[in-house]
Short mmCIF file of C-alpha atoms and ligand atoms in Angstrom, two decimals:
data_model
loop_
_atom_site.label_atom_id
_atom_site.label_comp_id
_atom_site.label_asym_id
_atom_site.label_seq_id
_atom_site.Cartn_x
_atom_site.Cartn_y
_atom_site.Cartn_z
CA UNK H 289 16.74 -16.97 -0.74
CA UNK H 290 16.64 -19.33 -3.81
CA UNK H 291 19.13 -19.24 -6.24
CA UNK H 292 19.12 -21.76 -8.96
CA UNK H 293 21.81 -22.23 -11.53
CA UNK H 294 22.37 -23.40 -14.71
CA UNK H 295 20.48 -26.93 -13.37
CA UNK H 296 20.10 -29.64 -15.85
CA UNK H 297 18.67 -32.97 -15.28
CA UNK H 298 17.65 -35.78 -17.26
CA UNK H 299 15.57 -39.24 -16.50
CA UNK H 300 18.37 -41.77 -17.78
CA UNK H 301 19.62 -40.34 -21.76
CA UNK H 302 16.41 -38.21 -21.94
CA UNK H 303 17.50 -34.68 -21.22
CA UNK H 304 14.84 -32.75 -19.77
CA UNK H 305 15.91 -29.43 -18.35
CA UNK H 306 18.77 -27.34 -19.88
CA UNK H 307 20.50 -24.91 -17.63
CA UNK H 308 17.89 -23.10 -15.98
CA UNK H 309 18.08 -20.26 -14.02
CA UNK H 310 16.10 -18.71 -11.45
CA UNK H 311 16.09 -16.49 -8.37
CA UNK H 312 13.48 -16.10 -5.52
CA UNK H 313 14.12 -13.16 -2.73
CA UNK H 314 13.24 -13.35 0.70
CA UNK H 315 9.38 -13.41 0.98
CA UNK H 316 8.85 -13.45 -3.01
CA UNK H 317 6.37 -15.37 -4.54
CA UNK H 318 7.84 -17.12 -8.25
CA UNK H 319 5.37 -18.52 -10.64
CA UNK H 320 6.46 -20.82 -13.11
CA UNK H 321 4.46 -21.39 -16.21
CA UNK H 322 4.53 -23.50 -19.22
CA UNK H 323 2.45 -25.71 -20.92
CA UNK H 324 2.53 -29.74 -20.12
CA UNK H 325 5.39 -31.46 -20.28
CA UNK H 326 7.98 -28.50 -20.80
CA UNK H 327 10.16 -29.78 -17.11
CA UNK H 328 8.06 -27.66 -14.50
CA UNK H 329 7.50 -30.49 -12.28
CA UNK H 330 11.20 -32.10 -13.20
CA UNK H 331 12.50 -28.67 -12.19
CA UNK H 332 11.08 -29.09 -8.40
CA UNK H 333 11.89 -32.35 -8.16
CA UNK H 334 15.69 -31.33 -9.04
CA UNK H 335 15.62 -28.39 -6.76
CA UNK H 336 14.46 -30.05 -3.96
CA UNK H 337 16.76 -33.30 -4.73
CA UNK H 338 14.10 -35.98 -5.47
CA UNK H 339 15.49 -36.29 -8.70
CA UNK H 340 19.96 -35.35 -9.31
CA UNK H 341 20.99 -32.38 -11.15
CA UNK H 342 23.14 -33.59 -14.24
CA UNK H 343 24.79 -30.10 -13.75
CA UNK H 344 24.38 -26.75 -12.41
CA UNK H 345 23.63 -25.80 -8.51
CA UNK H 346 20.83 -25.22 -5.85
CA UNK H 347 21.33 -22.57 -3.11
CA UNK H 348 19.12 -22.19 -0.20
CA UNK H 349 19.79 -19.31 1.84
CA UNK H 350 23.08 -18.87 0.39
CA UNK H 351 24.17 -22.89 1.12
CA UNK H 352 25.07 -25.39 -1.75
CA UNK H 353 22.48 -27.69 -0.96
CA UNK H 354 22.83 -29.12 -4.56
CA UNK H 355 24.24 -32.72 -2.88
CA UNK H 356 22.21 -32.63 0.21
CA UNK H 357 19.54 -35.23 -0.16
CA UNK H 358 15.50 -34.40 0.22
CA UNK H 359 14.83 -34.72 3.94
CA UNK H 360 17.95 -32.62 4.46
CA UNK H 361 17.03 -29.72 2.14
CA UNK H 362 13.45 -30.22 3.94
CA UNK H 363 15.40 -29.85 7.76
CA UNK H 364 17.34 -26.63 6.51
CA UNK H 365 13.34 -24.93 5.48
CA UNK H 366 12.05 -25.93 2.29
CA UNK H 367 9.16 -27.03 2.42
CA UNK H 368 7.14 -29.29 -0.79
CA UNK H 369 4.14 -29.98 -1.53
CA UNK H 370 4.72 -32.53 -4.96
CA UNK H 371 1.73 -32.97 -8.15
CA UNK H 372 -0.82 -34.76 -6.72
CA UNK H 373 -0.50 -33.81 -3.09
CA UNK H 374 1.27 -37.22 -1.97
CA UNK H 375 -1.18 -37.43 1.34
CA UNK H 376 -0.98 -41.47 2.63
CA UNK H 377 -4.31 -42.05 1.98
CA UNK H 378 -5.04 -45.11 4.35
CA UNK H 379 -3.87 -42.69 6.96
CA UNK H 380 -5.93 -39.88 8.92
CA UNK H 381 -5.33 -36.60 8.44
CA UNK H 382 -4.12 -36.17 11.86
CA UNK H 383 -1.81 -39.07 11.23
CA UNK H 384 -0.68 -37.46 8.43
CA UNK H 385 0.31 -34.65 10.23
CA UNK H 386 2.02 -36.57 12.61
CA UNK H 387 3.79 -38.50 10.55
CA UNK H 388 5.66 -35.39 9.29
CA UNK H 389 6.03 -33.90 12.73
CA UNK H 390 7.98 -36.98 13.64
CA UNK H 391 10.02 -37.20 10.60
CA UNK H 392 10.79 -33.20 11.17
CA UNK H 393 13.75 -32.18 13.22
CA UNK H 394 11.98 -29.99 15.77
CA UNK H 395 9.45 -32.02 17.27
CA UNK H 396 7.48 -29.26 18.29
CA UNK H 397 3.71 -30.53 18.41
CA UNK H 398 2.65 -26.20 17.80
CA UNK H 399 3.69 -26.48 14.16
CA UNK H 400 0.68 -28.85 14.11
CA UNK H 401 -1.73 -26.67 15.35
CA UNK H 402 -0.26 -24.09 13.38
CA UNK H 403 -0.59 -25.71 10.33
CA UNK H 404 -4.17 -26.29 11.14
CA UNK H 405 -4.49 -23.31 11.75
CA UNK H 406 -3.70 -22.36 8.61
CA UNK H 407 -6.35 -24.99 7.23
CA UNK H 408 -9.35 -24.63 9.83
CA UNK H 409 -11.70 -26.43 7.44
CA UNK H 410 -9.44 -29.59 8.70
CA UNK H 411 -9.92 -29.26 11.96
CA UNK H 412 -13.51 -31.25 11.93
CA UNK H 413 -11.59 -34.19 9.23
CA UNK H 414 -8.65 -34.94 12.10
CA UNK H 415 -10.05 -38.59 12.09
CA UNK H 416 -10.98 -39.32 8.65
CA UNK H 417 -8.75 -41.44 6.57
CA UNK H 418 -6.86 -38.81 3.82
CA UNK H 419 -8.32 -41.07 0.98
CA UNK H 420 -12.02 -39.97 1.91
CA UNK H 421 -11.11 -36.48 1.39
CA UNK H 422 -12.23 -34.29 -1.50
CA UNK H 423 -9.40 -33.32 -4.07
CA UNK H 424 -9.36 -29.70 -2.56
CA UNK H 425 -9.42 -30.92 1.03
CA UNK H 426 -6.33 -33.49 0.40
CA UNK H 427 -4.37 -30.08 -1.44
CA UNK H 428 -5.12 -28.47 1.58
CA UNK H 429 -3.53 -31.70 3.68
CA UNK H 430 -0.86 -31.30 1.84
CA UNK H 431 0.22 -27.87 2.05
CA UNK H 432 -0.45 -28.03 6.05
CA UNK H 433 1.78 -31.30 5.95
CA UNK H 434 4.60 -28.83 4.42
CA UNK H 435 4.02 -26.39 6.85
CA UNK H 436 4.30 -28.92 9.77
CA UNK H 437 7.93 -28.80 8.64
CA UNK H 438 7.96 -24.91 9.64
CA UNK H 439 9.16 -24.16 6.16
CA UNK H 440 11.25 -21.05 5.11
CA UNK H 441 9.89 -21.58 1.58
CA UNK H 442 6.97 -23.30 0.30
CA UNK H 443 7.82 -24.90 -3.09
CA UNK H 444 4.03 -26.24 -4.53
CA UNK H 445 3.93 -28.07 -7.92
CA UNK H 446 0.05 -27.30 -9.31
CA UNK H 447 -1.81 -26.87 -6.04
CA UNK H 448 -5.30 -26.25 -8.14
CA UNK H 449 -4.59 -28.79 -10.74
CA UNK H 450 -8.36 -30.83 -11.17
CA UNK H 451 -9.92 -29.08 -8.28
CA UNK H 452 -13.22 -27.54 -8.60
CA UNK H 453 -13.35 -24.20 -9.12
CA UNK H 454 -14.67 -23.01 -5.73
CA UNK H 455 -12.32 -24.37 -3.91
CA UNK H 456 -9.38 -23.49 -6.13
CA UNK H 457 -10.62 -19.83 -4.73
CA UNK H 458 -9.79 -21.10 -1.16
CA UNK H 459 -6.35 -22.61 -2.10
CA UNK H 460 -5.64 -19.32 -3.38
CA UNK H 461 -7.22 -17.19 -0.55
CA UNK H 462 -4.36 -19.58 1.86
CA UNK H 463 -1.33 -19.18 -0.41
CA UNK H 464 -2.23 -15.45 -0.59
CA UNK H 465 -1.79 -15.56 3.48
CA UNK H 466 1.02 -17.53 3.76
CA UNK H 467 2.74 -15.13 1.67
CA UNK H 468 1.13 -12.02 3.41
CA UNK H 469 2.84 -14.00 6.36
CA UNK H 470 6.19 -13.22 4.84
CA UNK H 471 6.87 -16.74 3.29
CA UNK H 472 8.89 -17.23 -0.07
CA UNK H 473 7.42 -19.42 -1.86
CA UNK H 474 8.11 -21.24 -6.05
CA UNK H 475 4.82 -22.09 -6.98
CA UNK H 476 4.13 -24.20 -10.29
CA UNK H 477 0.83 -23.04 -11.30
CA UNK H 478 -1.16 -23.25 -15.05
CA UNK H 479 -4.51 -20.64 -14.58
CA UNK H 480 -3.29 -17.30 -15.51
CA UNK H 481 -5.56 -15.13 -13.95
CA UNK H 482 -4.25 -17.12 -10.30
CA UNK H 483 -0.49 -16.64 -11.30
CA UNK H 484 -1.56 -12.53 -12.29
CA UNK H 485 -3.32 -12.41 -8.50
CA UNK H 486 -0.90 -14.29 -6.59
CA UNK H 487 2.62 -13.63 -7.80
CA UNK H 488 5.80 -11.26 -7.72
CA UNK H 489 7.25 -12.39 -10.22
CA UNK H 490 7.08 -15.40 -12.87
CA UNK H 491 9.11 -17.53 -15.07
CA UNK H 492 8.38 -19.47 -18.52
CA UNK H 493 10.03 -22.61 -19.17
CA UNK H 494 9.46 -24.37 -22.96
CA UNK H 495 11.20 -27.33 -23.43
CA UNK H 496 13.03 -27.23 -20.37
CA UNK H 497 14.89 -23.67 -20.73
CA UNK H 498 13.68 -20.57 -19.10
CA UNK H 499 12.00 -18.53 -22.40
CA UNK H 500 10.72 -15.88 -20.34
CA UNK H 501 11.32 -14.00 -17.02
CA UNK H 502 9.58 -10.92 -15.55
CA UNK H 503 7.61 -9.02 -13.24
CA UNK H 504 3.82 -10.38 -12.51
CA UNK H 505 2.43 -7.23 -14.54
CA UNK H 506 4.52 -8.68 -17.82
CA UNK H 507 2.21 -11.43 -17.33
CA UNK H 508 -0.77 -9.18 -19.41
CA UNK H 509 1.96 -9.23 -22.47
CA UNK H 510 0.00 -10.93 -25.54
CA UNK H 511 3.22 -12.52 -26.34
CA UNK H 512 3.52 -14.13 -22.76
CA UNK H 513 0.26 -15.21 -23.66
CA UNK H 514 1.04 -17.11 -26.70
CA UNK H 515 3.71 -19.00 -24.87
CA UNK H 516 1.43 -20.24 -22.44
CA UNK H 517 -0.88 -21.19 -24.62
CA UNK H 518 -2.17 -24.86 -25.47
N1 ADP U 295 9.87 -40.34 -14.42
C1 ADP U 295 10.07 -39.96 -15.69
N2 ADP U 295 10.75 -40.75 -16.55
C2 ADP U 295 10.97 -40.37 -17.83
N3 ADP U 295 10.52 -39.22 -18.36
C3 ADP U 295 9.83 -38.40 -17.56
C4 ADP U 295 9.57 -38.72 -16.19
N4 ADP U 295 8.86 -37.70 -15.64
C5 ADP U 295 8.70 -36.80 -16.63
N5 ADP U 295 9.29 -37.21 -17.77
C6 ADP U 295 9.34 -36.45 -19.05
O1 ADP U 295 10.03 -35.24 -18.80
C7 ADP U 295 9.42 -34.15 -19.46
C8 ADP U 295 9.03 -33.08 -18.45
O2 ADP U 295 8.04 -33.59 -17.56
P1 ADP U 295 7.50 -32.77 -16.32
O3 ADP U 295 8.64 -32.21 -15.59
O4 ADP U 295 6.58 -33.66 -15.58
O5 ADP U 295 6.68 -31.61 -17.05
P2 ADP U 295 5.55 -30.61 -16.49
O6 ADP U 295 5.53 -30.70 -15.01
O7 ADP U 295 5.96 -29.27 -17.01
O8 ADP U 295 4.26 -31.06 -17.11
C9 ADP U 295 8.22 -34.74 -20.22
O9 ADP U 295 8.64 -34.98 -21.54
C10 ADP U 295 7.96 -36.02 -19.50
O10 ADP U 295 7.39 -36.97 -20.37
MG1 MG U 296 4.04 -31.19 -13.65
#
């Protein structure tokens, strides 16, 4: 579904990723790991064309999509949900719903009430500004922003990063559906024992080259381990 190859990128001379390669199937969940600063989050950004690729190429659903800008990539069902969730916070949650809806191609006002769906604990929040939200509450924004977008592929960069832990249980508990629903999705993600639960398959990047590929069960290996850790 994803096909990613040999992708480098840099932010001006400072090389950051070098020819990486990676692979998600149709309804696959891909973790990648690594320890701060190693290119996870410059990695999304290149795939999903936030940031150029120095070399290499993206394909979505078999399509070079390497030179098709964000919102495009977004239009042909890839949906992102950046670091920090990226909610406007001076906006309501139902606002920022909307505001996706009508940046979206289809139009269709369901995909809002789908996404809520999704994310019934925002149901009772529709009119409260996103920047009043808890941290797990705007995560959970975010994702149902992406899925607004009726994504083929969710592509989430740290969805649990600073979020307390019981919560962090209920971002998993939706990812886990969303992929029971048959969704692909790339999924940067740091705690372990989430990326052992939730994924197919994972990757390791260290200094911006993939050091490590394999099945989620690899992910017990002690020297997997000492990669990943700090
Ligand atoms: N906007 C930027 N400008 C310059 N360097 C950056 C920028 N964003 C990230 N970097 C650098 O690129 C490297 C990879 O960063 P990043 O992709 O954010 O890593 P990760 O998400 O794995 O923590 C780091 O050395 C970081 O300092
Ligand atoms: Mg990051």
């Amino acid at each position: 579904m994803l096909k990613v190859s040999g992708l480098e990128a840099a932010y001006g001379r400072a090389r950051v990723l070098f020819g990486v390669d990676l692979e998600v199937g149709a309804g696959q969940l891909m973790c990648v790991m690594g320890r701060n600063g190693v290119g996870k989050t410059t990695l999304l950004n290149t795939v999903m064309g936030v940031l150029g690729a120095g070399a290499g190429t993206v394909e979505f659903e078999g399509r070079d999509v390497t030179r098709l800008k964000t919102h495009e990539r977004v239009g042909l069902g890839m949906g992102y949900v950046p670091q920090g969730h990226g909610t406007f916070p001076q906006l309501t949650v139902a606002e920022n719903l909307q505001v996706v809806l009508e940046a979206s191609g289809h139009r269709d006002r369901a995909a809002v009430d789908e996404a809520l769906d999704a994310f019934p604990r925002l149901v009772p929040l529709l009119k409260r500004r996103a920047g009043f939200l808890s941290g797990g509450q705007q995560q959970q924004l975010a994702i149902a922003r992406a899925l607004v977008t009726r994504p083929k592929m969710l592509i989430l960069d740290e969805p649990t990063e600073g979020i307390q832990p019981s919560i962090v249980l209920e971002i998993e508990e939706a990812i886990e559906r969303l992929h029971g629903t048959g969704l692909a999705i790339l999924l940067v993600e740091q705690y372990l024992e989430l990326a052992l639960r939730l994924a197919d398959r994972f990757v390791i990047l260290e200094g911006g080259h993939v050091v490590h590929a394999g099945e989620a069960a690899d992910l017990r290996d002690e020297k997997v381990g000492r990669m990943l850790a700090v």
